[in-house]
Tab-separated table of C-alpha atoms in Angstrom:
chain	number	residue	atom	x	y	z
A	83	UNK	CA	-187.260	-234.156	-1.276
A	84	UNK	CA	-185.474	-236.111	-4.063
A	85	UNK	CA	-181.922	-235.218	-4.895
A	86	UNK	CA	-180.627	-233.959	-8.190
A	87	UNK	CA	-178.159	-236.817	-8.081
A	88	UNK	CA	-180.826	-239.583	-8.343
A	89	UNK	CA	-180.598	-241.452	-11.600
A	90	UNK	CA	-177.471	-239.484	-12.659
A	91	UNK	CA	-174.450	-241.747	-11.919
A	92	UNK	CA	-171.913	-239.498	-13.606
A	93	UNK	CA	-173.001	-236.439	-11.662
A	94	UNK	CA	-173.194	-238.395	-8.433
A	95	UNK	CA	-169.659	-239.681	-9.012
A	96	UNK	CA	-168.443	-236.103	-9.407
A	97	UNK	CA	-170.185	-234.955	-6.239
A	98	UNK	CA	-168.828	-238.039	-4.359
A	99	UNK	CA	-165.344	-237.074	-5.489
A	100	UNK	CA	-165.846	-233.552	-4.108
A	101	UNK	CA	-167.007	-235.018	-0.796
A	102	UNK	CA	-163.982	-237.278	-0.714
A	103	UNK	CA	-161.590	-234.413	-1.209
A	104	UNK	CA	-163.435	-232.337	1.401
A	105	UNK	CA	-162.782	-235.167	3.859
A	106	UNK	CA	-159.031	-235.217	2.981
A	107	UNK	CA	-158.800	-231.443	3.544
A	108	UNK	CA	-160.363	-231.864	7.000
A	109	UNK	CA	-158.303	-234.915	7.944
A	110	UNK	CA	-155.084	-233.119	6.986
A	111	UNK	CA	-155.960	-230.209	9.241
A	112	UNK	CA	-156.226	-227.854	6.249
A	113	UNK	CA	-159.928	-226.828	6.805
A	114	UNK	CA	-160.481	-225.513	10.254
A	115	UNK	CA	-164.017	-224.402	11.055
A	116	UNK	CA	-165.535	-223.314	7.734
A	117	UNK	CA	-162.153	-222.682	6.097
A	118	UNK	CA	-161.618	-223.407	2.409
A	119	UNK	CA	-163.736	-223.636	-0.707
A	120	UNK	CA	-164.442	-225.955	-3.574
A	121	UNK	CA	-166.142	-224.936	-6.836
A	122	UNK	CA	-166.520	-227.341	-9.741
A	123	UNK	CA	-167.938	-226.688	-13.240
A	124	UNK	CA	-170.461	-229.534	-13.746
A	125	UNK	CA	-172.005	-228.198	-16.978
A	126	UNK	CA	-170.971	-231.181	-19.025
A	127	UNK	CA	-172.829	-233.484	-16.574
A	128	UNK	CA	-176.108	-231.594	-16.745
A	129	UNK	CA	-178.980	-233.043	-18.782
A	130	UNK	CA	-182.109	-231.526	-20.253
A	131	UNK	CA	-184.196	-232.386	-17.196
A	132	UNK	CA	-181.794	-230.435	-14.985
A	133	UNK	CA	-181.896	-227.495	-17.397
A	134	UNK	CA	-185.629	-227.326	-17.007
A	135	UNK	CA	-185.531	-227.333	-13.194
A	136	UNK	CA	-187.063	-224.232	-11.677
A	137	UNK	CA	-184.927	-222.174	-9.337
A	138	UNK	CA	-185.331	-222.683	-5.605
A	139	UNK	CA	-183.821	-219.278	-4.766
A	140	UNK	CA	-184.264	-215.706	-5.773
A	141	UNK	CA	-181.901	-214.304	-8.397
A	142	UNK	CA	-178.548	-213.517	-6.777
A	143	UNK	CA	-175.923	-211.135	-8.207
A	144	UNK	CA	-172.430	-212.445	-8.756
A	145	UNK	CA	-170.946	-209.012	-8.518
A	146	UNK	CA	-169.221	-209.212	-11.887
A	147	UNK	CA	-170.368	-209.987	-15.476
A	148	UNK	CA	-168.715	-213.132	-16.884
A	149	UNK	CA	-169.955	-213.752	-20.408
A	150	UNK	CA	-168.062	-217.025	-20.764
A	151	UNK	CA	-170.240	-218.593	-18.085
A	152	UNK	CA	-173.651	-218.019	-19.689
A	153	UNK	CA	-175.770	-221.104	-18.989
A	154	UNK	CA	-173.083	-222.839	-16.971
A	155	UNK	CA	-173.723	-224.958	-13.887
A	156	UNK	CA	-171.496	-225.211	-10.806
A	157	UNK	CA	-171.370	-227.129	-7.611
A	158	UNK	CA	-170.274	-224.723	-4.801
A	159	UNK	CA	-169.460	-225.238	-1.186
A	160	UNK	CA	-171.813	-223.229	0.978
A	161	UNK	CA	-170.881	-220.126	2.850
A	162	UNK	CA	-170.161	-220.842	6.498
A	163	UNK	CA	-170.251	-224.606	5.851
A	164	UNK	CA	-167.558	-226.933	7.190
A	165	UNK	CA	-165.541	-229.306	5.030
A	166	UNK	CA	-166.020	-232.082	7.577
A	167	UNK	CA	-169.838	-231.764	7.083
A	168	UNK	CA	-169.534	-231.480	3.308
A	169	UNK	CA	-167.568	-234.729	3.315
A	170	UNK	CA	-170.601	-236.544	4.742
A	171	UNK	CA	-173.457	-234.596	3.272
A	172	UNK	CA	-172.352	-232.686	0.177
A	173	UNK	CA	-175.776	-231.658	-0.999
A	174	UNK	CA	-176.695	-230.217	2.420
A	175	UNK	CA	-173.486	-228.229	2.682
A	176	UNK	CA	-173.202	-227.048	-0.891
A	177	UNK	CA	-175.530	-226.297	-3.836
A	178	UNK	CA	-175.883	-226.456	-7.597
A	179	UNK	CA	-176.191	-223.043	-9.254
A	180	UNK	CA	-177.145	-221.983	-12.771
A	181	UNK	CA	-175.557	-218.871	-14.299
A	182	UNK	CA	-178.265	-216.769	-15.958
A	183	UNK	CA	-178.236	-215.197	-19.437
A	184	UNK	CA	-177.169	-211.815	-18.118
A	185	UNK	CA	-173.894	-213.550	-17.023
A	186	UNK	CA	-173.975	-211.468	-13.890
A	187	UNK	CA	-176.366	-213.361	-11.718
A	188	UNK	CA	-177.299	-216.916	-10.743
A	189	UNK	CA	-179.978	-219.044	-9.136
A	190	UNK	CA	-179.763	-222.093	-6.935
A	191	UNK	CA	-181.479	-225.082	-8.477
A	192	UNK	CA	-180.599	-227.949	-6.051
A	193	UNK	CA	-180.761	-229.445	-3.541
A	194	UNK	CA	-181.291	-226.893	-0.763
A	195	UNK	CA	-181.082	-223.057	-0.591
A	196	UNK	CA	-177.455	-223.071	0.614
A	197	UNK	CA	-175.831	-219.798	-0.305
A	198	UNK	CA	-172.477	-220.326	-2.063
A	199	UNK	CA	-169.171	-219.185	-0.589
A	200	UNK	CA	-168.600	-215.471	-0.247
A	201	UNK	CA	-165.567	-216.049	-2.475
A	202	UNK	CA	-167.857	-217.155	-5.355
A	203	UNK	CA	-167.007	-214.107	-7.564
A	204	UNK	CA	-163.272	-214.894	-7.511
A	205	UNK	CA	-163.852	-218.602	-8.107
A	206	UNK	CA	-166.213	-217.941	-11.021
A	207	UNK	CA	-163.788	-215.392	-12.468
A	208	UNK	CA	-161.176	-218.106	-12.617
A	209	UNK	CA	-163.582	-220.553	-14.222
A	210	UNK	CA	-164.555	-217.963	-16.783
A	211	UNK	CA	-160.946	-217.502	-17.731
A	212	UNK	CA	-160.459	-221.274	-17.966
A	213	UNK	CA	-163.324	-221.466	-20.429
A	214	UNK	CA	-162.076	-218.509	-22.463
A	215	UNK	CA	-158.623	-220.025	-22.722
A	216	UNK	CA	-159.949	-223.481	-23.804
A	217	UNK	CA	-158.586	-225.056	-20.665
A	218	UNK	CA	-159.898	-228.567	-19.771
A	219	UNK	CA	-159.698	-227.660	-16.101
A	220	UNK	CA	-163.041	-227.797	-14.302
A	221	UNK	CA	-162.233	-227.516	-10.558
A	222	UNK	CA	-160.886	-224.938	-8.113
A	223	UNK	CA	-159.882	-225.648	-4.539
A	224	UNK	CA	-158.899	-223.201	-1.774
A	225	UNK	CA	-157.479	-224.614	1.462
A	226	UNK	CA	-155.034	-223.911	4.268
A	227	UNK	CA	-152.113	-226.443	4.197
A	228	UNK	CA	-150.251	-225.957	7.465
A	229	UNK	CA	-146.669	-226.344	6.360
A	230	UNK	CA	-147.045	-224.316	3.145
A	231	UNK	CA	-148.684	-221.485	5.070
A	232	UNK	CA	-145.916	-221.610	7.672
A	233	UNK	CA	-143.258	-221.336	4.929
A	234	UNK	CA	-145.036	-218.238	3.530
A	235	UNK	CA	-144.138	-216.418	6.748
A	236	UNK	CA	-140.449	-216.420	5.681
A	237	UNK	CA	-139.929	-213.455	3.341
A	238	UNK	CA	-136.884	-215.167	1.888
A	239	UNK	CA	-139.144	-217.755	0.302
A	240	UNK	CA	-141.519	-215.305	-1.405
A	241	UNK	CA	-139.428	-214.214	-4.349
A	242	UNK	CA	-140.473	-215.577	-7.762
A	243	UNK	CA	-139.891	-219.385	-7.939
A	244	UNK	CA	-137.757	-219.471	-4.799
A	245	UNK	CA	-140.236	-221.658	-2.972
A	246	UNK	CA	-140.977	-223.635	-6.178
A	247	UNK	CA	-137.306	-224.607	-6.590
A	248	UNK	CA	-136.941	-225.498	-2.961
A	249	UNK	CA	-140.058	-227.695	-2.889
A	250	UNK	CA	-139.170	-229.376	-6.171
A	251	UNK	CA	-135.753	-230.271	-4.783
A	252	UNK	CA	-137.136	-232.143	-1.729
A	253	UNK	CA	-138.466	-235.209	-3.520
A	254	UNK	CA	-138.585	-236.056	-7.316
A	255	UNK	CA	-142.375	-236.621	-7.285
A	256	UNK	CA	-143.054	-232.970	-6.566
A	257	UNK	CA	-141.536	-231.755	-9.839
A	258	UNK	CA	-143.154	-234.652	-11.740
A	259	UNK	CA	-146.681	-234.065	-10.383
A	260	UNK	CA	-146.666	-230.318	-9.867
A	261	UNK	CA	-144.521	-229.323	-12.888
A	262	UNK	CA	-145.519	-225.679	-13.001
A	263	UNK	CA	-144.561	-225.067	-9.365
A	264	UNK	CA	-146.109	-222.604	-6.980
A	265	UNK	CA	-147.067	-218.991	-7.691
A	266	UNK	CA	-147.016	-216.395	-4.924
A	267	UNK	CA	-149.520	-213.674	-4.136
A	268	UNK	CA	-148.364	-211.233	-1.427
A	269	UNK	CA	-150.743	-210.814	1.494
A	270	UNK	CA	-154.032	-209.357	0.277
A	271	UNK	CA	-157.347	-209.023	2.083
A	272	UNK	CA	-159.206	-212.397	1.850
A	273	UNK	CA	-162.195	-212.266	-0.492
A	274	UNK	CA	-161.225	-209.006	-2.054
A	275	UNK	CA	-161.234	-208.183	-5.774
A	276	UNK	CA	-157.527	-207.403	-5.448
A	277	UNK	CA	-156.841	-210.966	-4.317
A	278	UNK	CA	-158.932	-212.402	-7.144
A	279	UNK	CA	-157.128	-210.265	-9.753
A	280	UNK	CA	-153.658	-211.151	-8.391
A	281	UNK	CA	-154.572	-214.860	-8.299
A	282	UNK	CA	-155.768	-214.808	-11.890
A	283	UNK	CA	-152.487	-213.281	-13.008
A	284	UNK	CA	-150.493	-216.040	-11.226
A	285	UNK	CA	-152.752	-218.784	-12.672
A	286	UNK	CA	-151.533	-217.725	-16.142
A	287	UNK	CA	-148.257	-219.418	-15.207
A	288	UNK	CA	-149.049	-221.794	-12.348
A	289	UNK	CA	-151.714	-224.330	-11.393
A	290	UNK	CA	-151.262	-223.678	-7.646
A	291	UNK	CA	-151.006	-220.267	-6.042
A	292	UNK	CA	-149.886	-219.500	-2.485
A	293	UNK	CA	-151.698	-216.666	-0.738
A	294	UNK	CA	-149.127	-215.345	1.680
A	295	UNK	CA	-149.994	-216.087	5.347
A	296	UNK	CA	-153.404	-217.553	4.242
A	297	UNK	CA	-153.499	-220.674	2.105
A	298	UNK	CA	-153.417	-221.941	-1.443
A	299	UNK	CA	-155.669	-221.775	-4.453
A	300	UNK	CA	-155.389	-224.571	-7.048
A	301	UNK	CA	-157.048	-225.394	-10.369
A	302	UNK	CA	-157.259	-228.835	-11.890
A	303	UNK	CA	-158.908	-231.202	-14.371
A	304	UNK	CA	-161.197	-232.225	-11.481
A	305	UNK	CA	-161.210	-231.698	-7.748
A	306	UNK	CA	-158.942	-234.698	-7.138
A	307	UNK	CA	-156.334	-233.365	-9.578
A	308	UNK	CA	-156.349	-229.938	-7.822
A	309	UNK	CA	-156.004	-231.700	-4.419
A	310	UNK	CA	-153.137	-233.905	-5.639
A	311	UNK	CA	-151.056	-230.930	-6.618
A	312	UNK	CA	-151.511	-229.306	-3.234
A	313	UNK	CA	-150.775	-232.595	-1.517
A	314	UNK	CA	-147.389	-233.167	-3.257
A	315	UNK	CA	-146.345	-229.603	-2.533
A	316	UNK	CA	-147.323	-230.100	1.091
A	317	UNK	CA	-145.292	-233.332	1.303
A	318	UNK	CA	-142.222	-231.418	0.173
A	319	UNK	CA	-142.866	-228.696	2.751
A	320	UNK	CA	-143.097	-231.379	5.465
A	321	UNK	CA	-139.760	-232.911	4.346
A	322	UNK	CA	-138.097	-229.492	4.452
A	323	UNK	CA	-139.542	-228.615	7.888
A	324	UNK	CA	-138.728	-232.007	9.333
A	325	UNK	CA	-135.115	-231.730	8.166
A	326	UNK	CA	-134.847	-228.333	9.802
A	327	UNK	CA	-136.407	-229.696	12.996
A	328	UNK	CA	-133.709	-232.390	13.060
A	329	UNK	CA	-131.138	-229.627	13.076
A	330	UNK	CA	-129.875	-229.498	9.490
A	331	UNK	CA	-130.582	-227.737	6.180
A	332	UNK	CA	-131.736	-230.369	3.687
A	333	UNK	CA	-129.415	-230.773	0.731
A	334	UNK	CA	-132.151	-231.083	-1.845
A	335	UNK	CA	-131.794	-232.324	-5.403
A	336	UNK	CA	-129.171	-230.492	-7.430
A	337	UNK	CA	-129.974	-228.393	-10.467
A	338	UNK	CA	-128.537	-231.122	-12.617
A	339	UNK	CA	-130.767	-233.753	-11.003
A	340	UNK	CA	-133.820	-231.588	-11.512
A	341	UNK	CA	-132.936	-230.989	-15.118
A	342	UNK	CA	-132.595	-234.698	-15.548
A	343	UNK	CA	-136.117	-235.100	-14.173
A	344	UNK	CA	-137.425	-232.421	-16.610
A	345	UNK	CA	-135.909	-234.323	-19.541
A	346	UNK	CA	-136.977	-237.749	-18.388
A	347	UNK	CA	-140.590	-236.828	-17.725
A	348	UNK	CA	-140.879	-234.266	-20.550
A	349	UNK	CA	-141.820	-231.593	-18.075
A	350	UNK	CA	-142.577	-227.964	-19.107
A	351	UNK	CA	-139.732	-226.462	-17.101
C-alpha cells in the first residue's frame, strides 16, 4: 500500500519531525511503554487529492462537538502504541484523521486503521481552542519527564508560579526559551474531562502545563517547539535535583537577574 506521504515533501517533513521527537521522548526515558501522546494539526499541508481520499475506517465519535475543527486534518499517535516504535515507523503507529462536518466525529484516511489515542478528545479540544483564538500553534505533546514529575510530588512546589520561578532561576536559558513558565493542574484522573478542562484553563496563561504526579502537556508552533520547551524545563529540574543531591540548596538567579533577563530578551513576564 502506498503512503499518504509519497510525493508530498512538506507533509513528510512534518511527519519525520514527529518521529524525531518521539525518539527523543523515548531516549530521555519520558515515554515508558505506550506513555505519552503527540497530536499535530496538518490541515495546512493537505492537498486536494488528500481531501478526496475515502475513509479507511468507520465513522468514530470524538465525544464532544468542536465546530472550529470542521474539515481539519490531524496526525495522531495511536492508542497503545509506543513512542520508540513511532520513532521508526510513524505511519504504522499513528494515523491521519479527518474531522467530519458534524464536528463531533472523524474518520481515519491514512495509512492504516490505527485508532488514535484515548486522550484524543482532550487534545482536539485544545486544538479547537487554538484555532478559535487565532493561535499559530499546531502541535500538542504529552510526556512524562522524570525530574519534573518528581518535583510535582513536593506540595511546596505546587502553588501558582512557585515551580516556574524556581526553574527559571536555575539557568538563564529556561526563562528565555520557556518565557511563560509552567502551569500546574492538581492530580486529576488521566484521560478525564476534568483533566482536559483544567488543562485548557492553564493553557490560557502557559504553554506547558504540569499534571501533578503524572506528566506535562505542551503546545507549540510545531512538535519540535513543544518538545524544546519541555526540554529546557527538564534541564532546570535536573540542575536543581543535582544540586540537592550534592548536599546544598542551589542559590538560583536573583529576582534582579531574572528581571534583567526579561528586559534584555523582551520577555512577556
